[in-house]
């Protein structure tokens, strides 16, 4: 969890700043709406780089190990984040500033693309199937934990500094503080042992290397698991879009529509994120009892319904009602994100699990989370109503319910037995399915 917290701190710190700070620092020549659109476009660029990171890190994670790849992704993302904190603004170096910002964002997104799958697999491949949902929800909780740190530091700075001071240099402090988190995360990752299932799969691969030829995990994923990739993309639509609407788009919406100060939104999201973190573990544990599918569907239906009340509460411009709106929204979103790690890890065999999870997860990030802020802002600019964004989230929820409901239940799958099935299939021997009945 510590490693994923560091990675997501970097990622969400950029997300918040792209909505409230970067338009002024890196795109001041544009009008407010256009500048925000350009800034959020750089946020989306990071998502475009994530599938490539998933391909590369997933490939090597399946070949040389989860642990080594996780260390590399942490250092790469951390270095890019630290460099953003030192980057001169548009007024200092002109158009070079946004170009360098985009470059660093690409590096950051590339690294995060390989982060998630490895962190999850270290946990899911080391525990038993009965509590996999609970244990894998802890690295998932790294997302709200990172968001909590990022928003907490930004909210504190916004409270103790004037808007002018915060925009001038205060926003750089949390980016530079990432260096401390990198050291902590690196220590944690270097002390973690490699996944036992991966070590066993690596031994089998070494035994059969002479006869099977070189392995290309990425090719195997697309050849053998197209259904799983489509399911993952569909499952992540509502989860990913709603999350960025509830935590990133909300900043732009409240600032442009009502002119509320940054501390208002940051403080509300900060409180909601505490609940979100606890909800991750709660829903992960529930999925161990009743299944991944029902919990995931509860989250998708809940988010698709609540999002209309979410904007109705925001429109009251009340801090208390805004907090309520965010708490309920993130609690429901956690019903999708909490058990998601267990669900995805149970879809693939060990020898290609890193690639399969990373590719599916990050392809969805491009079409879902990466475009969510831009699409949402375009809808707000055209219709001048938060309900247009609510409808967008609701449509994504319908697609997510369809994708998850059409896939079989995976709870209880023994990942070691799944690898044995793979060996049987390789020898042209029918394997006994290990999934539970829907």
Coordinates of N, CA and C in Angstrom, one line a residue, residues 181-260:
X181 N 8.7 11.0 0.0 CA 7.8 9.8 -0.2 C 8.5 8.7 -1.0
X182 N 9.3 9.2 -2.0 CA 10.0 8.2 -2.9 C 11.0 7.4 -2.0
X183 N 11.7 8.0 -1.2 CA 12.6 7.3 -0.3 C 11.9 6.2 0.5
X184 N 10.8 6.7 1.1 CA 10.0 5.7 2.0 C 9.5 4.6 1.1
X185 N 8.9 4.9 0.0 CA 8.3 3.9 -0.9 C 9.4 2.9 -1.4
X186 N 10.6 3.4 -1.7 CA 11.7 2.6 -2.2 C 12.1 1.6 -1.2
X187 N 12.2 2.1 0.1 CA 12.6 1.2 1.2 C 11.6 0.0 1.3
X188 N 10.3 0.4 1.2 CA 9.3 -0.7 1.4 C 9.4 -1.7 0.3
X189 N 9.6 -1.2 -1.0 CA 9.6 -2.1 -2.1 C 10.8 -3.0 -2.1
X190 N 11.9 -2.5 -1.7 CA 13.1 -3.3 -1.7 C 13.1 -4.4 -0.6
X191 N 12.3 -4.2 0.4 CA 12.2 -5.2 1.4 C 11.1 -6.3 1.2
X192 N 10.3 -6.1 0.2 CA 9.2 -7.0 -0.2 C 9.8 -8.2 -1.0
X193 N 9.3 -9.4 -0.7 CA 9.7 -10.6 -1.4 C 8.9 -10.7 -2.7
X194 N 9.5 -11.4 -3.6 CA 8.9 -11.7 -4.9 C 7.7 -12.6 -4.7
X195 N 6.7 -12.5 -5.6 CA 5.5 -13.4 -5.5 C 5.9 -14.8 -5.7
X196 N 5.4 -15.7 -4.7 CA 5.7 -17.1 -4.8 C 5.2 -17.8 -6.1
X197 N 4.0 -17.4 -6.5 CA 3.4 -17.9 -7.7 C 4.2 -17.6 -8.9
X198 N 4.8 -16.3 -8.9 CA 5.6 -15.9 -10.1 C 6.9 -16.8 -10.1
X199 N 7.5 -17.0 -8.9 CA 8.7 -17.8 -8.9 C 8.4 -19.2 -9.4
X200 N 7.3 -19.8 -9.1 CA 6.9 -21.1 -9.6 C 6.7 -21.1 -11.1
X201 N 6.0 -20.1 -11.6 CA 5.8 -20.0 -13.0 C 7.1 -19.7 -13.8
X202 N 8.0 -19.0 -13.2 CA 9.3 -18.7 -13.8 C 10.1 -20.0 -13.9
X203 N 10.0 -20.8 -12.9 CA 10.7 -22.1 -12.9 C 10.2 -23.0 -14.0
X204 N 8.8 -23.0 -14.2 CA 8.2 -23.9 -15.2 C 8.6 -23.3 -16.6
X205 N 8.7 -22.0 -16.7 CA 9.1 -21.4 -18.0 C 10.5 -21.8 -18.4
X206 N 11.4 -21.8 -17.4 CA 12.8 -22.1 -17.6 C 12.9 -23.6 -18.1
X207 N 12.1 -24.5 -17.5 CA 12.1 -25.9 -17.9 C 11.7 -26.1 -19.3
X208 N 10.7 -25.3 -19.8 CA 10.2 -25.6 -21.1 C 10.7 -24.6 -22.1
X209 N 11.6 -23.8 -21.8 CA 12.1 -22.7 -22.7 C 12.6 -23.3 -24.0
X210 N 13.4 -24.4 -23.9 CA 14.0 -25.0 -25.1 C 13.0 -25.4 -26.1
X211 N 11.8 -25.9 -25.7 CA 10.8 -26.4 -26.6 C 9.7 -25.4 -26.9
X212 N 9.5 -24.5 -26.1 CA 8.4 -23.5 -26.3 C 8.8 -22.2 -27.0
X213 N 10.1 -21.9 -27.0 CA 10.6 -20.7 -27.6 C 10.4 -19.5 -26.7
X214 N 10.8 -18.3 -27.2 CA 10.7 -17.1 -26.4 C 9.3 -16.7 -26.1
X215 N 9.0 -16.2 -24.9 CA 7.7 -15.8 -24.5 C 7.4 -14.3 -24.8
X216 N 6.2 -14.1 -25.4 CA 5.8 -12.7 -25.6 C 4.4 -12.5 -24.9
X217 N 4.5 -12.2 -23.6 CA 3.2 -12.1 -22.8 C 2.1 -11.3 -23.4
X218 N 2.6 -10.1 -24.0 CA 1.6 -9.2 -24.6 C 0.8 -9.8 -25.7
X219 N 1.5 -10.6 -26.6 CA 0.8 -11.2 -27.7 C -0.1 -12.3 -27.2
X220 N 0.3 -13.0 -26.2 CA -0.5 -14.1 -25.6 C -1.8 -13.5 -25.0
X221 N -1.7 -12.3 -24.4 CA -2.9 -11.7 -23.8 C -4.0 -11.4 -24.9
X222 N -3.5 -10.8 -26.0 CA -4.5 -10.4 -27.0 C -5.0 -11.7 -27.8
X223 N -4.2 -12.7 -27.8 CA -4.6 -13.9 -28.5 C -5.6 -14.8 -27.7
X224 N -5.3 -14.9 -26.4 CA -6.1 -15.8 -25.6 C -7.1 -15.1 -24.7
X225 N -7.0 -13.8 -24.5 CA -7.9 -13.2 -23.5 C -8.6 -12.0 -24.1
X226 N -9.1 -12.0 -25.3 CA -9.8 -10.8 -25.8 C -11.1 -10.5 -25.0
X227 N -11.8 -11.5 -24.6 CA -13.0 -11.3 -23.8 C -12.7 -10.6 -22.5
X228 N -11.7 -11.0 -21.8 CA -11.3 -10.4 -20.6 C -10.9 -8.9 -20.7
X229 N -10.2 -8.6 -21.8 CA -9.8 -7.2 -22.0 C -11.0 -6.3 -22.3
X230 N -12.0 -6.8 -23.1 CA -13.2 -6.0 -23.3 C -14.0 -5.8 -22.0
X231 N -14.0 -6.9 -21.2 CA -14.8 -6.8 -19.9 C -14.1 -5.8 -19.0
X232 N -12.8 -5.8 -18.9 CA -12.1 -4.9 -18.0 C -12.4 -3.4 -18.5
X233 N -12.3 -3.2 -19.8 CA -12.5 -1.8 -20.2 C -13.9 -1.4 -19.9
X234 N -14.9 -2.2 -20.1 CA -16.3 -1.9 -19.8 C -16.5 -1.7 -18.3
X235 N -15.8 -2.6 -17.5 CA -16.0 -2.5 -16.0 C -15.4 -1.2 -15.5
X236 N -14.4 -0.7 -16.1 CA -13.7 0.5 -15.6 C -14.3 1.8 -16.0
X237 N -15.2 1.8 -16.9 CA -15.8 3.0 -17.4 C -16.4 3.8 -16.3
X238 N -17.4 3.3 -15.6 CA -18.1 4.0 -14.5 C -17.2 4.3 -13.4
X239 N -16.4 3.3 -13.0 CA -15.4 3.4 -11.9 C -14.5 4.6 -12.1
X240 N -13.9 4.6 -13.3 CA -12.8 5.6 -13.6 C -13.4 7.0 -13.9
X241 N -14.5 7.1 -14.7 CA -15.1 8.4 -15.0 C -15.6 9.0 -13.8
X242 N -16.4 8.3 -13.0 CA -17.0 8.8 -11.8 C -16.0 9.3 -10.8
X243 N -14.9 8.6 -10.7 CA -13.9 9.0 -9.7 C -13.3 10.4 -10.1
X244 N -13.0 10.6 -11.3 CA -12.4 11.9 -11.7 C -13.4 13.0 -11.7
X245 N -14.7 12.7 -11.9 CA -15.7 13.7 -11.8 C -15.9 14.1 -10.3
X246 N -15.8 13.1 -9.4 CA -16.0 13.4 -8.0 C -14.8 14.1 -7.3
X247 N -13.6 13.9 -7.9 CA -12.5 14.5 -7.2 C -11.7 15.5 -8.0
X248 N -11.8 15.5 -9.3 CA -11.0 16.5 -10.1 C -12.0 17.5 -10.8
X249 N -13.0 17.0 -11.5 CA -13.9 17.9 -12.2 C -14.6 18.8 -11.2
X250 N -14.9 18.3 -10.0 CA -15.6 19.1 -9.0 C -14.9 20.4 -8.8
X251 N -13.5 20.4 -8.8 CA -12.8 21.6 -8.6 C -13.1 22.7 -9.6
X252 N -13.0 22.3 -10.9 CA -13.3 23.2 -12.0 C -14.7 23.6 -12.0
X253 N -15.6 22.7 -11.7 CA -17.1 23.1 -11.7 C -17.4 24.1 -10.7
X254 N -16.9 23.9 -9.5 CA -17.3 24.9 -8.4 C -16.6 26.2 -8.6
X255 N -15.4 26.2 -9.2 CA -14.6 27.4 -9.3 C -15.2 28.3 -10.5
X256 N -15.5 27.6 -11.6 CA -16.0 28.3 -12.8 C -17.5 28.7 -12.6
X257 N -18.3 27.8 -12.0 CA -19.7 28.1 -11.9 C -20.1 29.0 -10.8
X258 N -19.4 28.9 -9.6 CA -19.8 29.6 -8.4 C -18.7 30.5 -7.9
X259 N -17.5 30.3 -8.4 CA -16.3 31.2 -8.0 C -15.9 30.9 -6.6
X260 N -16.1 29.7 -6.1 CA -15.7 29.4 -4.7 C -14.2 29.2 -4.6

